[in-house]
Amino acid sequence: MPRRSRLLAPVAATVVVIIAGLMLAANFWTDYKWFNSVGYTSVFLTELWTRVLLFAVAALVMAVIVGASIFFAYRARPGIRPMSLEQQGLDRYRQSIDPHRKLFFWIAVGALALLSGAAASGDWRSYLQFVNGVDFGVADPEFGMDIAFFAFTYPFLRILLGYMYAAVILAFIAAVIVHYLYGGVRLQNDSGQRATPAARVHLSVLLGLFVLLRAGSYWLDRYGLVFSNRGYTFGASYTDVNAVKTALTILTVISVICAVLFFANIVFKNTMIPVASLGLLVLSAVVVGVAYPEIVQRFQVDPNEQRLESPYIERNIESTREAYGIADTEVIDYDATTELTPQELAAEADTIPSVRLADPAVVSQTFQQMQQVRGFYQFPDVLEVDRYPDSEGNLIDTIVAVRELDGPPADQDNWLNRHLIYTHGFGMVAAAGNLIDNEGRPVFTEYNIPPRGELSEVVGEYEPRIYYGREGADYVIVQAEEEYDFPLDAENAEPDVPTLEDAVDASPSPDADEARAPADNENGTEEAPAEGGGEGADEESAGGSQQYNRYDGDGGVPLNNFFDRILYAIKYQETSILLNSAITSDSRILYERDPLDRVEKVAPFLTVDSRPYPAVVDGKVVWIVDGYTTSDGYPYANRIDFTQAVTDTFTDGSAQQVGALPGNEVNYIRNSVKATVDAYDGTITLYGWDGDDPVLETWEGAFPGTIVDRDEMSDELVQHLRYPDDLFKVQREIMREYHVTDAASYYGGQDFWAVPNDPTQEGEVSEPPYRQTINFPGAEEPGFSLTSTFVPRGRENLAAFMAVDSNPESEDYGQLKLLELPRSTVIFGPGQVQNAFDSDADVREVLLPLEQSNAEVTRGNLLTLPFAGGLLYVEPLYVQAGGGGAASFPLLQQVMVGFGEEVSIGSNLQDALNNLFEGGEGPLPDPDEGTQDEEPSEADSGSDEQPSDLTDALNEAVEAWEEAQESNDEANERLREALEALEDAAGD
């Protein structure tokens, strides 16, 4: 082989190793720089040193056990090997291995040590919980031990046993291989012995260690029964407690005896002793561990399951309700009425304006068209619901979003624009949830660039630039090039959005149908608003109508030396970071810009909610992120798949993974942390929200100083906190079965519920919970709540209405409330109400012309809310010009309502309710009509004779017109005179 070819492989391998090392070093160092920039270096170092410790210990233990086994096997090789065909065949292998046996030894031991260490370093969370575990103050019902043992200690002991198992098994395999290669163990029985005495001793000791570990595993399995799936419910069942537990104790004793027999073989050196021990172990495992529990289950439990399992079902119910925080749910028997008199409706009229008709998933398109401003700005597909005070200080439900930067225009999308010039979004956009204008558009309370509106007047000036959000490039470099800020024409433009001055309470005016219809142009498409950018928005050249800005915040990592630029160039595989001359020592690189990623990175022990939301707090825009502490080690508590539980119409399978657990199963959850991420400088603050959570206390012990006390929250921040979506979804998933607290009823399962499918969507996807202000029965005043419904399993009628107080300033914040409906009365569920909407003749009469036209009809969120002693369904209908492309957006045109088994439709909520209860002439006033008791103004008032004159003139004009139809000249003259009289009477 030529010399060049022989050198090629080593050189290539060296290059690969160097590149991999540089990549690893770059990621490591840039991670450290990032943690240092956000003030959470302690988290980085704690995780790092814990991983290093576990790696070193696991690698050392594996190396010592396996290495010692190999070394002893080699030292115990027979001096003279019998001249058998088997040994003659092995001679050539020995001759090949012997010259390099030390190299093979270190390679084998080193590889096993590295693999073991790498695997062990991934268990750093379990180790930190084991070391820092805090008692729950609650004992499990079977062993009387604190829950902390099962949540923190038990998992780590199982991991420890697993690694010891692996080390002993690998040591045994290595010993057999070495003994075989050097003649200590033989397959052919030429001399009557298959193993030398030294080999028998060596292998007996290893088998004894294995059986001793098995004894420890059997003993630990007794405690693992609290996580058993054998019985009717999760947790130790009758068979587990009365048969398996006893069997495991017996197997532990037998295993210890067998281990002693293996160790005794060091003295006796008899093959029969270990063989007999193994036989005894296997026989006892089959008879005692498998057959005995199966007999008890089949012949004792199965015929009497309900009676025997009842105590254990009760344990499961109690533990599950406690672990998921639903034990204190306030349950109310709600004898919902299905009929309502006009007088009762009038008495509830004051609650009508609070109904949130603006659907956050539908008006996103309206936000996009009316407030995008330029085609590179972006709003999320589903907006958020928060609360802001109006001019009178009253908190109102508000649809909010920030105008994020999705990237530069498509024809200008290059590295420089994406990462140095188009760096940030701009401004908060907000709309009142219960107000729309006469055309069906949301009424904006914060709009345009720079932001203006009633929200700004209430909260004051704030920093509107969004450098940290959910859209945009993975990193940007600031304090380098001039950054695009906003178009100057947007700053000088007059507001072209509906504001509070254009608003109509609750929904559009009933007599403004023509004004509210989609305004079609000659091409049959809806006109785009003046401020709407869309993809076709014109872009002015630099220096024209663009405002530029230079970032002056402290966010990001300084690029103050060439070495750091090299590392980031390697990290992002981008040479422009090195070559761009605008990047100086004053420049900063901003990355990990998604608020969820930032919180998860500084708090790796948290699972974050999938719905972060922006809020204006203390003069800045912050992202509020809910963080959960979770566990899968709560005894008897039923486990569920977290991702599956939180998936609905809004999430569509994109829910966050459970960060602190190896899988997605949880059986304990608390909203322990409220986190904020500054949208301008990226500052992350973790506030401890649930100070009584032992899991959070455990992590605070592992990462001291990372959690800030909740008392340090500003009042303005507290005002914007809310009950988190994912926690509520998990709780409603558990509530489907665990609203039943009686063991016998739970066993029967007749009263189990289901979360209804979203009737406004195609396919089987759970209806999402809705945020709305409701008048909960018995409450003194309306409350900001998160609500959901249940239907009986296998049926569609309504079974219960669930709500949780979402106002953090309320004493009842977090209080789950459940309205249970009587089983003897059929109350329509969401699916049935939707079917009634679709089949009702009056509703179809309104919808049919729209559906047959070029317009696109979108059904908004089907809200369910307590109302007048019953349950009211409200569903807004949006109409969008068909074929309008990116320029069209949905306008709220009709509202459908249902109460009991009756449904109706109207151009607004009052109109729909009047149609439902009084055929269109009900007790609710027209929102556009003035109050009849109001005194006429001076401009409208006149002499008593003026109305009489007008009436007489009108009557005369009508009579003349009727006679004029017969071509009567005299009548035509009278018509002219009557019109002149009418003009005189009306004045100017």
Coordinates of N, CA and C in Angstrom, one line a residue, residues 853-929:
S853 N -73.7 32.1 -1.4 CA -73.0 33.2 -2.0 C -71.5 32.9 -2.1
N854 N -70.8 33.9 -2.5 CA -69.3 33.7 -2.6 C -68.6 33.9 -1.3
A855 N -69.4 34.2 -0.2 CA -68.8 34.4 1.1 C -68.5 33.1 1.8
E856 N -67.5 33.2 2.7 CA -67.1 32.1 3.5 C -67.6 32.3 4.9
V857 N -68.3 31.3 5.5 CA -68.9 31.4 6.8 C -68.0 30.7 7.8
T858 N -67.6 31.3 8.9 CA -66.7 30.7 9.9 C -67.5 30.7 11.2
R859 N -67.6 29.5 11.8 CA -68.2 29.5 13.1 C -67.2 29.7 14.2
G860 N -67.5 30.7 15.1 CA -66.6 31.0 16.2 C -66.7 30.1 17.3
N861 N -66.0 30.4 18.4 CA -66.1 29.5 19.6 C -67.5 29.4 20.2
L862 N -67.9 28.2 20.5 CA -69.2 27.9 21.1 C -69.0 28.1 22.6
L863 N -69.4 29.2 23.1 CA -69.2 29.5 24.5 C -70.4 28.9 25.3
T864 N -70.1 28.4 26.5 CA -71.2 27.9 27.4 C -71.0 28.7 28.7
L865 N -72.1 29.3 29.2 CA -72.0 30.1 30.4 C -73.3 30.0 31.2
P866 N -73.2 30.0 32.5 CA -74.4 30.0 33.4 C -75.1 31.3 33.1
F867 N -76.4 31.2 33.0 CA -77.2 32.4 32.7 C -78.7 32.2 33.1
A868 N -79.1 33.0 34.0 CA -80.5 33.0 34.4 C -81.0 31.7 34.9
G869 N -80.2 31.0 35.7 CA -80.6 29.7 36.3 C -80.4 28.6 35.4
G870 N -79.9 28.8 34.2 CA -79.7 27.7 33.2 C -78.3 27.9 32.6
L871 N -78.2 27.3 31.4 CA -76.9 27.4 30.7 C -77.2 28.0 29.3
L872 N -76.5 29.0 28.9 CA -76.7 29.7 27.7 C -75.5 29.3 26.7
Y873 N -75.8 29.0 25.5 CA -74.8 28.8 24.5 C -74.8 30.0 23.6
V874 N -73.6 30.5 23.3 CA -73.4 31.6 22.4 C -72.3 31.3 21.4
E875 N -72.6 31.5 20.1 CA -71.7 31.2 19.0 C -71.7 32.3 18.0
P876 N -70.6 33.1 17.9 CA -70.6 34.1 16.8 C -70.4 33.5 15.5
L877 N -70.9 34.1 14.4 CA -70.7 33.7 13.1 C -70.0 34.8 12.3
Y878 N -68.9 34.4 11.7 CA -68.1 35.4 10.9 C -68.2 35.1 9.4
V879 N -68.3 36.2 8.7 CA -68.4 36.1 7.2 C -67.2 36.8 6.6
Q880 N -66.6 36.0 5.6 CA -65.4 36.5 4.9 C -65.7 36.5 3.4
A881 N -65.3 37.5 2.7 CA -65.5 37.5 1.3 C -64.8 36.4 0.6
G882 N -65.5 35.6 -0.1 CA -64.8 34.4 -0.8 C -64.0 34.9 -1.9
G883 N -62.8 34.2 -2.1 CA -61.9 34.6 -3.2 C -61.1 35.8 -3.0
G884 N -61.2 36.3 -1.7 CA -60.5 37.5 -1.4 C -59.0 37.4 -1.2
G885 N -58.6 36.1 -1.0 CA -57.2 35.9 -0.8 C -56.7 36.5 0.5
A886 N -55.4 36.9 0.4 CA -54.8 37.5 1.6 C -55.4 38.8 2.1
A887 N -56.2 39.4 1.2 CA -56.7 40.8 1.6 C -58.0 40.7 2.3
S888 N -58.6 39.6 2.4 CA -59.9 39.5 3.1 C -59.7 39.0 4.5
F889 N -60.7 39.3 5.4 CA -60.7 38.8 6.7 C -62.1 38.7 7.2
P890 N -62.3 37.8 8.2 CA -63.7 37.6 8.7 C -64.3 38.8 9.5
L891 N -65.6 39.0 9.3 CA -66.3 40.0 10.0 C -67.4 39.3 10.8
L892 N -67.6 39.7 12.0 CA -68.7 39.1 12.8 C -70.0 39.7 12.3
Q893 N -70.9 38.8 11.8 CA -72.1 39.2 11.2 C -73.4 38.8 11.9
Q894 N -73.3 37.6 12.5 CA -74.5 37.1 13.2 C -74.0 36.4 14.5
V895 N -75.0 36.2 15.4 CA -74.7 35.5 16.7 C -75.9 34.5 16.9
M896 N -75.5 33.3 17.1 CA -76.5 32.2 17.4 C -76.4 32.0 18.9
V897 N -77.6 31.7 19.5 CA -77.7 31.5 20.9 C -78.6 30.2 21.1
G898 N -78.4 29.5 22.2 CA -79.2 28.4 22.5 C -79.5 28.4 24.0
F899 N -80.7 28.1 24.4 CA -81.1 28.0 25.8 C -82.1 26.8 25.9
G900 N -81.8 25.8 26.7 CA -82.6 24.7 26.8 C -82.5 23.9 25.4
E901 N -83.7 23.7 24.8 CA -83.7 23.1 23.5 C -84.1 24.1 22.4
E902 N -84.1 25.4 22.7 CA -84.5 26.4 21.8 C -83.2 27.1 21.3
V903 N -83.2 27.5 20.0 CA -82.0 28.2 19.4 C -82.6 29.3 18.6
S904 N -81.8 30.3 18.4 CA -82.2 31.4 17.5 C -80.9 32.1 17.0
I905 N -81.1 33.1 16.1 CA -80.0 33.8 15.5 C -80.4 35.3 15.4
G906 N -79.4 36.1 15.5 CA -79.7 37.5 15.4 C -78.4 38.3 15.0
S907 N -78.6 39.5 14.6 CA -77.4 40.3 14.2 C -76.5 40.7 15.3
N908 N -77.0 40.6 16.5 CA -76.2 40.8 17.7 C -76.7 39.9 18.8
L909 N -76.1 39.9 20.0 CA -76.5 39.0 21.1 C -77.9 39.4 21.6
Q910 N -78.1 40.7 21.8 CA -79.5 41.1 22.3 C -80.6 40.7 21.3
D911 N -80.3 40.9 20.0 CA -81.2 40.6 19.0 C -81.5 39.1 19.0
A912 N -80.4 38.3 19.1 CA -80.6 36.8 19.1 C -81.4 36.4 20.3
L913 N -81.2 37.0 21.5 CA -81.9 36.6 22.7 C -83.4 37.0 22.6
N914 N -83.6 38.2 22.0 CA -85.0 38.6 21.8 C -85.7 37.7 20.9
N915 N -85.0 37.3 19.8 CA -85.7 36.3 18.9 C -85.9 35.0 19.6
L916 N -85.1 34.6 20.5 CA -85.2 33.3 21.2 C -86.4 33.3 22.1
F917 N -86.6 34.5 22.8 CA -87.6 34.5 23.9 C -88.9 35.2 23.5
E918 N -88.8 36.2 22.6 CA -90.0 36.9 22.3 C -90.3 37.2 20.8
G919 N -89.7 36.3 20.0 CA -89.9 36.5 18.6 C -89.4 37.8 18.0
G920 N -88.4 38.3 18.5 CA -87.8 39.5 18.0 C -88.2 40.8 18.6
E921 N -89.2 40.8 19.5 CA -89.7 42.0 20.2 C -89.6 41.8 21.7
G922 N -88.5 41.3 22.2 CA -88.3 40.9 23.6 C -87.9 42.1 24.5
P923 N -87.6 41.7 25.7 CA -87.4 42.8 26.7 C -86.0 43.4 26.7
L924 N -85.1 42.9 25.9 CA -83.8 43.5 25.8 C -83.8 44.7 24.9
P925 N -83.2 45.8 25.3 CA -83.3 47.0 24.4 C -82.3 46.9 23.2
D926 N -82.7 47.6 22.2 CA -81.7 47.7 21.0 C -80.5 48.5 21.5
P927 N -79.3 48.0 21.3 CA -78.2 48.7 21.8 C -77.9 50.0 21.1
D928 N -78.5 50.2 19.8 CA -78.3 51.4 19.1 C -79.3 52.5 19.4
E929 N -80.4 52.1 20.1 CA -81.4 53.1 20.3 C -81.2 53.8 21.6

